[in-house]
PDB file of C-alpha atoms in Angstrom:
ATOM      1  CA  UNK A   1     130.703 -28.374  49.178  1.00 75.00           C
ATOM      2  CA  UNK A   2     133.515 -26.785  51.202  1.00 93.00           C
ATOM      3  CA  UNK A   3     133.280 -25.515  54.796  1.00 98.00           C
ATOM      4  CA  UNK A   4     129.882 -27.055  55.456  1.00 98.00           C
ATOM      5  CA  UNK A   5     127.299 -24.798  57.095  1.00 98.00           C
ATOM      6  CA  UNK A   6     126.138 -25.787  60.603  1.00 98.00           C
ATOM      7  CA  UNK A   7     123.078 -23.824  61.773  1.00 98.00           C
ATOM      8  CA  UNK A   8     123.799 -22.937  65.422  1.00 98.00           C
ATOM      9  CA  UNK A   9     120.672 -23.724  67.491  1.00 98.00           C
ATOM     10  CA  UNK A  10     118.850 -23.651  64.147  1.00 98.00           C
ATOM     11  CA  UNK A  11     118.604 -20.421  62.124  1.00 98.00           C
ATOM     12  CA  UNK A  12     118.972 -18.511  65.366  1.00 98.00           C
ATOM     13  CA  UNK A  13     119.963 -15.196  63.783  1.00 98.00           C
ATOM     14  CA  UNK A  14     116.382 -14.835  62.566  1.00 98.00           C
ATOM     15  CA  UNK A  15     114.241 -17.154  64.733  1.00 98.00           C
ATOM     16  CA  UNK A  16     114.332 -17.894  68.479  1.00 98.00           C
ATOM     17  CA  UNK A  17     117.195 -20.330  69.163  1.00 98.00           C
ATOM     18  CA  UNK A  18     116.482 -24.033  69.727  1.00 98.00           C
ATOM     19  CA  UNK A  19     112.827 -23.789  68.647  1.00 98.00           C
ATOM     20  CA  UNK A  20     110.978 -25.612  65.898  1.00 98.00           C
ATOM     21  CA  UNK A  21     110.697 -22.281  64.028  1.00 98.00           C
ATOM     22  CA  UNK A  22     114.515 -21.977  63.962  1.00 98.00           C
ATOM     23  CA  UNK A  23     114.935 -25.622  62.928  1.00 98.00           C
ATOM     24  CA  UNK A  24     112.345 -25.425  60.129  1.00 98.00           C
ATOM     25  CA  UNK A  25     113.971 -22.244  58.823  1.00 98.00           C
ATOM     26  CA  UNK A  26     117.389 -23.954  58.719  1.00 98.00           C
ATOM     27  CA  UNK A  27     116.065 -27.133  57.105  1.00 98.00           C
ATOM     28  CA  UNK A  28     114.326 -25.049  54.409  1.00 98.00           C
ATOM     29  CA  UNK A  29     117.764 -23.871  53.182  1.00 98.00           C
ATOM     30  CA  UNK A  30     119.296 -26.535  50.899  1.00 96.00           C
ATOM     31  CA  UNK A  31     122.859 -25.380  51.681  1.00 97.00           C
ATOM     32  CA  UNK A  32     122.510 -26.059  55.445  1.00 98.00           C
ATOM     33  CA  UNK A  33     123.974 -29.547  55.983  1.00 96.00           C
ATOM     34  CA  UNK A  34     124.025 -29.655  59.786  1.00 98.00           C
ATOM     35  CA  UNK A  35     122.265 -28.197  62.807  1.00 98.00           C
ATOM     36  CA  UNK A  36     123.776 -27.774  66.269  1.00 98.00           C
ATOM     37  CA  UNK A  37     121.311 -28.207  69.150  1.00 98.00           C
ATOM     38  CA  UNK A  38     121.523 -28.492  72.947  1.00 98.00           C
ATOM     39  CA  UNK A  39     119.816 -31.057  75.139  1.00 98.00           C
ATOM     40  CA  UNK A  40     119.048 -31.383  78.859  1.00 98.00           C
ATOM     41  CA  UNK A  41     116.673 -33.536  80.931  1.00 98.00           C
ATOM     42  CA  UNK A  42     113.399 -32.633  82.607  1.00 98.00           C
ATOM     43  CA  UNK A  43     112.785 -33.793  86.186  1.00 98.00           C
ATOM     44  CA  UNK A  44     110.740 -36.675  84.708  1.00 98.00           C
ATOM     45  CA  UNK A  45     113.574 -37.759  82.403  1.00 98.00           C
ATOM     46  CA  UNK A  46     112.513 -36.335  79.015  1.00 98.00           C
ATOM     47  CA  UNK A  47     115.344 -34.948  76.827  1.00 98.00           C
ATOM     48  CA  UNK A  48     114.452 -31.370  75.814  1.00 98.00           C
ATOM     49  CA  UNK A  49     116.202 -28.908  73.512  1.00 99.00           C
ATOM     50  CA  UNK A  50     117.358 -25.723  75.258  1.00 98.00           C
ATOM     51  CA  UNK A  51     120.777 -24.132  75.773  1.00 98.00           C
ATOM     52  CA  UNK A  52     120.822 -22.438  79.182  1.00 98.00           C
ATOM     53  CA  UNK A  53     120.519 -24.368  82.441  1.00 98.00           C
ATOM     54  CA  UNK A  54     118.081 -21.604  83.468  1.00 98.00           C
ATOM     55  CA  UNK A  55     114.775 -20.781  81.758  1.00 98.00           C
ATOM     56  CA  UNK A  56     115.020 -17.029  82.315  1.00 98.00           C
ATOM     57  CA  UNK A  57     116.745 -15.790  79.132  1.00 98.00           C
ATOM     58  CA  UNK A  58     114.776 -17.611  76.419  1.00 98.00           C
ATOM     59  CA  UNK A  59     111.362 -18.273  77.978  1.00 98.00           C
ATOM     60  CA  UNK A  60     108.746 -16.553  80.148  1.00 98.00           C
ATOM     61  CA  UNK A  61     109.574 -19.046  82.911  1.00 98.00           C
ATOM     62  CA  UNK A  62     112.260 -18.884  85.577  1.00 98.00           C
ATOM     63  CA  UNK A  63     114.431 -21.316  87.491  1.00 98.00           C
ATOM     64  CA  UNK A  64     116.300 -24.408  86.340  1.00 98.00           C
ATOM     65  CA  UNK A  65     115.261 -26.652  83.430  1.00 98.00           C
ATOM     66  CA  UNK A  66     115.979 -29.728  85.562  1.00 98.00           C
ATOM     67  CA  UNK A  67     113.377 -28.760  88.175  1.00 98.00           C
ATOM     68  CA  UNK A  68     110.431 -28.863  85.737  1.00 98.00           C
ATOM     69  CA  UNK A  69     108.411 -31.725  84.253  1.00 98.00           C
ATOM     70  CA  UNK A  70     107.947 -31.937  80.492  1.00 98.00           C
ATOM     71  CA  UNK A  71     104.264 -30.969  80.855  1.00 98.00           C
ATOM     72  CA  UNK A  72     105.229 -27.853  82.839  1.00 98.00           C
ATOM     73  CA  UNK A  73     107.821 -26.804  80.245  1.00 98.00           C
ATOM     74  CA  UNK A  74     105.249 -27.199  77.461  1.00 98.00           C
ATOM     75  CA  UNK A  75     103.245 -24.307  78.952  1.00 98.00           C
ATOM     76  CA  UNK A  76     106.119 -21.831  78.584  1.00 98.00           C
ATOM     77  CA  UNK A  77     106.564 -19.359  75.726  1.00 98.00           C
ATOM     78  CA  UNK A  78     110.061 -19.753  74.230  1.00 98.00           C
ATOM     79  CA  UNK A  79     109.600 -17.386  71.278  1.00 98.00           C
ATOM     80  CA  UNK A  80     108.241 -13.971  72.297  1.00 98.00           C
ATOM     81  CA  UNK A  81     111.648 -12.732  73.517  1.00 97.00           C
ATOM     82  CA  UNK A  82     112.789 -12.796  69.861  1.00 97.00           C
ATOM     83  CA  UNK A  83     109.722 -11.023  68.467  1.00 97.00           C
ATOM     84  CA  UNK A  84     105.932 -11.046  68.468  1.00 97.00           C
ATOM     85  CA  UNK A  85     105.855 -13.219  65.335  1.00 97.00           C
ATOM     86  CA  UNK A  86     107.242 -16.087  67.449  1.00 98.00           C
ATOM     87  CA  UNK A  87     104.764 -15.837  70.318  1.00 97.00           C
ATOM     88  CA  UNK A  88     103.778 -19.327  71.474  1.00 95.00           C
ATOM     89  CA  UNK A  89     106.921 -21.169  70.272  1.00 98.00           C
ATOM     90  CA  UNK A  90     107.666 -23.891  72.825  1.00 98.00           C
ATOM     91  CA  UNK A  91     110.737 -25.640  74.148  1.00 98.00           C
ATOM     92  CA  UNK A  92     110.885 -28.712  71.876  1.00 98.00           C
ATOM     93  CA  UNK A  93     111.543 -32.252  73.008  1.00 98.00           C
ATOM     94  CA  UNK A  94     114.540 -33.987  71.427  1.00 98.00           C
ATOM     95  CA  UNK A  95     112.018 -36.402  69.944  1.00 98.00           C
ATOM     96  CA  UNK A  96     110.332 -33.614  67.947  1.00 98.00           C
ATOM     97  CA  UNK A  97     113.637 -32.367  66.555  1.00 98.00           C
ATOM     98  CA  UNK A  98     114.772 -35.877  65.568  1.00 98.00           C
ATOM     99  CA  UNK A  99     111.433 -36.508  63.836  1.00 98.00           C
ATOM    100  CA  UNK A 100     111.767 -33.247  61.880  1.00 98.00           C
ATOM    101  CA  UNK A 101     115.423 -33.850  60.957  1.00 98.00           C
ATOM    102  CA  UNK A 102     115.315 -37.563  60.161  1.00 98.00           C
ATOM    103  CA  UNK A 103     116.460 -38.125  56.572  1.00 97.00           C
ATOM    104  CA  UNK A 104     116.870 -34.366  55.996  1.00 97.00           C
ATOM    105  CA  UNK A 105     119.615 -33.024  58.247  1.00 97.00           C
ATOM    106  CA  UNK A 106     122.625 -34.123  60.270  1.00 98.00           C
ATOM    107  CA  UNK A 107     122.689 -33.105  63.930  1.00 98.00           C
ATOM    108  CA  UNK A 108     125.397 -32.066  66.350  1.00 99.00           C
ATOM    109  CA  UNK A 109     123.692 -32.666  69.704  1.00 99.00           C
ATOM    110  CA  UNK A 110     125.413 -31.022  72.641  1.00 98.00           C
ATOM    111  CA  UNK A 111     124.916 -32.803  75.959  1.00 98.00           C
ATOM    112  CA  UNK A 112     124.461 -29.831  78.315  1.00 98.00           C
ATOM    113  CA  UNK A 113     125.659 -31.226  81.589  1.00 97.00           C
ATOM    114  CA  UNK A 114     128.344 -30.922  84.202  1.00 94.00           C
ATOM    115  CA  UNK A 115     129.434 -33.698  86.546  1.00 93.00           C
ATOM    116  CA  UNK A 116     126.424 -35.630  87.871  1.00 93.00           C
ATOM    117  CA  UNK A 117     123.893 -32.910  87.077  1.00 96.00           C
ATOM    118  CA  UNK A 118     121.831 -35.127  84.771  1.00 98.00           C
ATOM    119  CA  UNK A 119     122.124 -38.834  85.639  1.00 96.00           C
ATOM    120  CA  UNK A 120     120.851 -40.861  82.680  1.00 97.00           C
ATOM    121  CA  UNK A 121     121.086 -38.033  80.115  1.00 98.00           C
ATOM    122  CA  UNK A 122     123.361 -39.957  77.743  1.00 98.00           C
ATOM    123  CA  UNK A 123     121.219 -43.085  77.859  1.00 98.00           C
ATOM    124  CA  UNK A 124     117.973 -41.135  77.277  1.00 98.00           C
ATOM    125  CA  UNK A 125     119.452 -39.271  74.288  1.00 98.00           C
ATOM    126  CA  UNK A 126     120.969 -42.386  72.704  1.00 98.00           C
ATOM    127  CA  UNK A 127     117.686 -44.272  73.115  1.00 98.00           C
ATOM    128  CA  UNK A 128     115.836 -41.533  71.171  1.00 98.00           C
ATOM    129  CA  UNK A 129     118.514 -41.445  68.425  1.00 98.00           C
ATOM    130  CA  UNK A 130     118.315 -45.233  68.031  1.00 98.00           C
ATOM    131  CA  UNK A 131     114.522 -45.129  67.761  1.00 98.00           C
ATOM    132  CA  UNK A 132     114.897 -42.976  64.604  1.00 98.00           C
ATOM    133  CA  UNK A 133     117.864 -45.039  63.281  1.00 98.00           C
ATOM    134  CA  UNK A 134     119.865 -41.795  63.090  1.00 98.00           C
ATOM    135  CA  UNK A 135     123.113 -43.107  64.579  1.00 98.00           C
ATOM    136  CA  UNK A 136     125.064 -42.326  61.371  1.00 98.00           C
ATOM    137  CA  UNK A 137     123.670 -38.779  61.101  1.00 98.00           C
ATOM    138  CA  UNK A 138     124.587 -37.574  64.578  1.00 98.00           C
ATOM    139  CA  UNK A 139     127.594 -36.511  66.622  1.00 98.00           C
ATOM    140  CA  UNK A 140     127.206 -36.107  70.385  1.00 99.00           C
ATOM    141  CA  UNK A 141     129.360 -33.303  71.785  1.00 99.00           C
ATOM    142  CA  UNK A 142     130.015 -31.912  75.249  1.00 98.00           C
ATOM    143  CA  UNK A 143     132.354 -29.764  77.324  1.00 98.00           C
ATOM    144  CA  UNK A 144     132.031 -32.555  79.911  1.00 98.00           C
ATOM    145  CA  UNK A 145     134.523 -35.366  79.269  1.00 98.00           C
ATOM    146  CA  UNK A 146     132.627 -37.712  81.592  1.00 98.00           C
ATOM    147  CA  UNK A 147     129.541 -37.419  79.387  1.00 98.00           C
ATOM    148  CA  UNK A 148     131.598 -38.337  76.296  1.00 98.00           C
ATOM    149  CA  UNK A 149     133.046 -41.378  78.080  1.00 98.00           C
ATOM    150  CA  UNK A 150     129.559 -42.504  79.126  1.00 98.00           C
ATOM    151  CA  UNK A 151     128.342 -42.267  75.506  1.00 98.00           C
ATOM    152  CA  UNK A 152     131.159 -44.592  74.384  1.00 98.00           C
ATOM    153  CA  UNK A 153     130.334 -47.055  77.187  1.00 98.00           C
ATOM    154  CA  UNK A 154     126.670 -47.172  76.119  1.00 98.00           C
ATOM    155  CA  UNK A 155     127.169 -47.090  72.326  1.00 98.00           C
ATOM    156  CA  UNK A 156     130.837 -47.364  71.200  1.00 98.00           C
ATOM    157  CA  UNK A 157     130.014 -46.758  67.509  1.00 98.00           C
ATOM    158  CA  UNK A 158     128.408 -43.340  68.048  1.00 98.00           C
ATOM    159  CA  UNK A 159     130.533 -40.366  66.978  1.00 98.00           C
ATOM    160  CA  UNK A 160     131.513 -38.038  69.825  1.00 99.00           C
ATOM    161  CA  UNK A 161     133.265 -34.697  70.030  1.00 98.00           C
ATOM    162  CA  UNK A 162     134.827 -32.494  72.695  1.00 98.00           C
ATOM    163  CA  UNK A 163     133.764 -28.827  72.886  1.00 98.00           C
ATOM    164  CA  UNK A 164     136.523 -26.451  73.889  1.00 98.00           C
ATOM    165  CA  UNK A 165     137.279 -22.734  73.698  1.00 98.00           C
ATOM    166  CA  UNK A 166     141.037 -23.085  74.106  1.00 98.00           C
ATOM    167  CA  UNK A 167     143.983 -24.768  72.476  1.00 97.00           C
ATOM    168  CA  UNK A 168     145.897 -26.931  74.938  1.00 97.00           C
ATOM    169  CA  UNK A 169     149.123 -28.472  73.633  1.00 96.00           C
ATOM    170  CA  UNK A 170     147.837 -32.010  74.201  1.00 97.00           C
ATOM    171  CA  UNK A 171     144.493 -31.432  72.433  1.00 98.00           C
ATOM    172  CA  UNK A 172     144.868 -34.180  69.809  1.00 98.00           C
ATOM    173  CA  UNK A 173     146.037 -36.662  72.458  1.00 98.00           C
ATOM    174  CA  UNK A 174     143.073 -35.768  74.679  1.00 98.00           C
ATOM    175  CA  UNK A 175     140.644 -36.328  71.825  1.00 98.00           C
ATOM    176  CA  UNK A 176     142.240 -39.686  71.045  1.00 98.00           C
ATOM    177  CA  UNK A 177     142.067 -40.801  74.683  1.00 98.00           C
ATOM    178  CA  UNK A 178     138.342 -39.903  74.675  1.00 98.00           C
ATOM    179  CA  UNK A 179     137.870 -41.771  71.348  1.00 98.00           C
ATOM    180  CA  UNK A 180     136.497 -38.572  69.794  1.00 98.00           C
ATOM    181  CA  UNK A 181     136.276 -38.232  66.020  1.00 98.00           C
ATOM    182  CA  UNK A 182     135.032 -34.623  66.197  1.00 98.00           C
ATOM    183  CA  UNK A 183     136.232 -31.343  67.715  1.00 98.00           C
ATOM    184  CA  UNK A 184     133.984 -28.329  68.352  1.00 98.00           C
ATOM    185  CA  UNK A 185     136.332 -25.397  68.959  1.00 98.00           C
ATOM    186  CA  UNK A 186     136.010 -21.613  69.389  1.00 98.00           C
ATOM    187  CA  UNK A 187     136.664 -20.004  65.980  1.00 98.00           C
ATOM    188  CA  UNK A 188     139.810 -18.058  66.993  1.00 98.00           C
ATOM    189  CA  UNK A 189     141.879 -21.177  67.816  1.00 98.00           C
ATOM    190  CA  UNK A 190     142.224 -23.246  64.607  1.00 98.00           C
ATOM    191  CA  UNK A 191     145.249 -22.713  62.389  1.00 97.00           C
ATOM    192  CA  UNK A 192     146.765 -24.683  59.534  1.00 97.00           C
ATOM    193  CA  UNK A 193     149.051 -26.750  61.763  1.00 97.00           C
ATOM    194  CA  UNK A 194     146.320 -27.797  64.224  1.00 97.00           C
ATOM    195  CA  UNK A 195     143.751 -28.653  61.549  1.00 97.00           C
ATOM    196  CA  UNK A 196     146.322 -30.708  59.586  1.00 97.00           C
ATOM    197  CA  UNK A 197     147.203 -32.613  62.775  1.00 98.00           C
ATOM    198  CA  UNK A 198     143.519 -33.240  63.530  1.00 98.00           C
ATOM    199  CA  UNK A 199     142.860 -34.422  59.972  1.00 97.00           C
ATOM    200  CA  UNK A 200     145.794 -36.831  60.182  1.00 98.00           C
ATOM    201  CA  UNK A 201     144.242 -38.247  63.379  1.00 98.00           C
ATOM    202  CA  UNK A 202     140.877 -38.682  61.592  1.00 98.00           C
ATOM    203  CA  UNK A 203     139.183 -35.895  63.557  1.00 98.00           C
ATOM    204  CA  UNK A 204     136.665 -33.494  61.974  1.00 98.00           C
ATOM    205  CA  UNK A 205     136.946 -29.847  63.077  1.00 98.00           C
ATOM    206  CA  UNK A 206     133.997 -27.494  63.575  1.00 98.00           C
ATOM    207  CA  UNK A 207     134.577 -23.826  64.466  1.00 98.00           C
ATOM    208  CA  UNK A 208     132.000 -21.794  66.416  1.00 98.00           C
ATOM    209  CA  UNK A 209     130.253 -19.344  66.401  1.00 98.00           C
ATOM    210  CA  UNK A 210     131.047 -17.400  63.213  1.00 98.00           C
ATOM    211  CA  UNK A 211     128.609 -14.732  62.030  1.00 98.00           C
ATOM    212  CA  UNK A 212     130.699 -12.543  59.724  1.00 97.00           C
ATOM    213  CA  UNK A 213     132.140 -13.188  56.269  1.00 98.00           C
ATOM    214  CA  UNK A 214     135.701 -12.138  57.143  1.00 98.00           C
ATOM    215  CA  UNK A 215     136.073 -14.787  59.842  1.00 98.00           C
ATOM    216  CA  UNK A 216     134.377 -17.393  57.650  1.00 98.00           C
ATOM    217  CA  UNK A 217     136.916 -16.691  54.879  1.00 98.00           C
ATOM    218  CA  UNK A 218     139.827 -16.921  57.340  1.00 98.00           C
ATOM    219  CA  UNK A 219     138.696 -20.409  58.354  1.00 98.00           C
ATOM    220  CA  UNK A 220     138.135 -21.412  54.717  1.00 98.00           C
ATOM    221  CA  UNK A 221     141.727 -20.347  53.940  1.00 98.00           C
ATOM    222  CA  UNK A 222     143.019 -22.646  56.670  1.00 98.00           C
ATOM    223  CA  UNK A 223     141.108 -25.661  55.324  1.00 98.00           C
ATOM    224  CA  UNK A 224     138.027 -26.367  53.194  1.00 98.00           C
ATOM    225  CA  UNK A 225     137.184 -29.147  55.652  1.00 97.00           C
ATOM    226  CA  UNK A 226     136.473 -26.959  58.699  1.00 98.00           C
ATOM    227  CA  UNK A 227     132.737 -26.961  59.431  1.00 98.00           C
ATOM    228  CA  UNK A 228     131.431 -23.451  60.140  1.00 98.00           C
ATOM    229  CA  UNK A 229     128.874 -23.139  62.938  1.00 98.00           C
ATOM    230  CA  UNK A 230     126.834 -19.954  62.549  1.00 98.00           C
ATOM    231  CA  UNK A 231     123.700 -18.179  63.760  1.00 98.00           C
ATOM    232  CA  UNK A 232     123.540 -16.640  60.265  1.00 98.00           C
ATOM    233  CA  UNK A 233     123.381 -19.279  57.522  1.00 98.00           C
ATOM    234  CA  UNK A 234     122.361 -16.424  55.177  1.00 98.00           C
ATOM    235  CA  UNK A 235     125.816 -14.834  55.644  1.00 98.00           C
ATOM    236  CA  UNK A 236     127.440 -18.241  55.039  1.00 98.00           C
ATOM    237  CA  UNK A 237     125.439 -18.434  51.773  1.00 98.00           C
ATOM    238  CA  UNK A 238     126.622 -14.987  50.602  1.00 97.00           C
ATOM    239  CA  UNK A 239     130.221 -15.903  51.444  1.00 97.00           C
ATOM    240  CA  UNK A 240     130.430 -19.335  49.829  1.00 97.00           C
ATOM    241  CA  UNK A 241     127.728 -19.658  47.144  1.00 94.00           C
TER     242      UNK A 241
END
């Protein structure tokens, strides 16, 4: 299958992002090969799946994720903002998402961190991945180069990828110095020359976040190997199947 479909935070066009409802909806579609999820740490060291550093946009809580325990986060509603049908959806732990995905779905796990915001995040995430023997089905990505270096120190065989919404001239060299085999890049930046260069260096390209058929087709014309990260797997299906 060309231009593999990556469900961004699950099937987040229809269900609340980064919830079990969104993940189940994505997994139910046989053409979805990958899911992209985000992980942070609770104050008691549990990896949880949520995008924003703050709770305000996607839950009925407020303040920073890192200031709450796992038990406190469990009490929050992470679904009602998307619609009444999703009332009571919770912030999932990484553990729950790995258990659901194991043997069924590959995961792009973004390490949501900056500097020393989450000491121990990489270790906690890798420990959970190893417990499900999912090392071959996962790529760990981040905007934070320090986080990617720490992953390689802990587990050199794990695939890692830089996230970037730009196209610096030394991009391929930067990826090689970080030992990345994956690039997560804003959809407007890839062109034939860049993708060919990345392929030659053994680096997989994923473009984000693409929710309309015209942009999906533009990427497909550049290369059938670009992964397409989308909130709308249903639009991907109409475009490619």
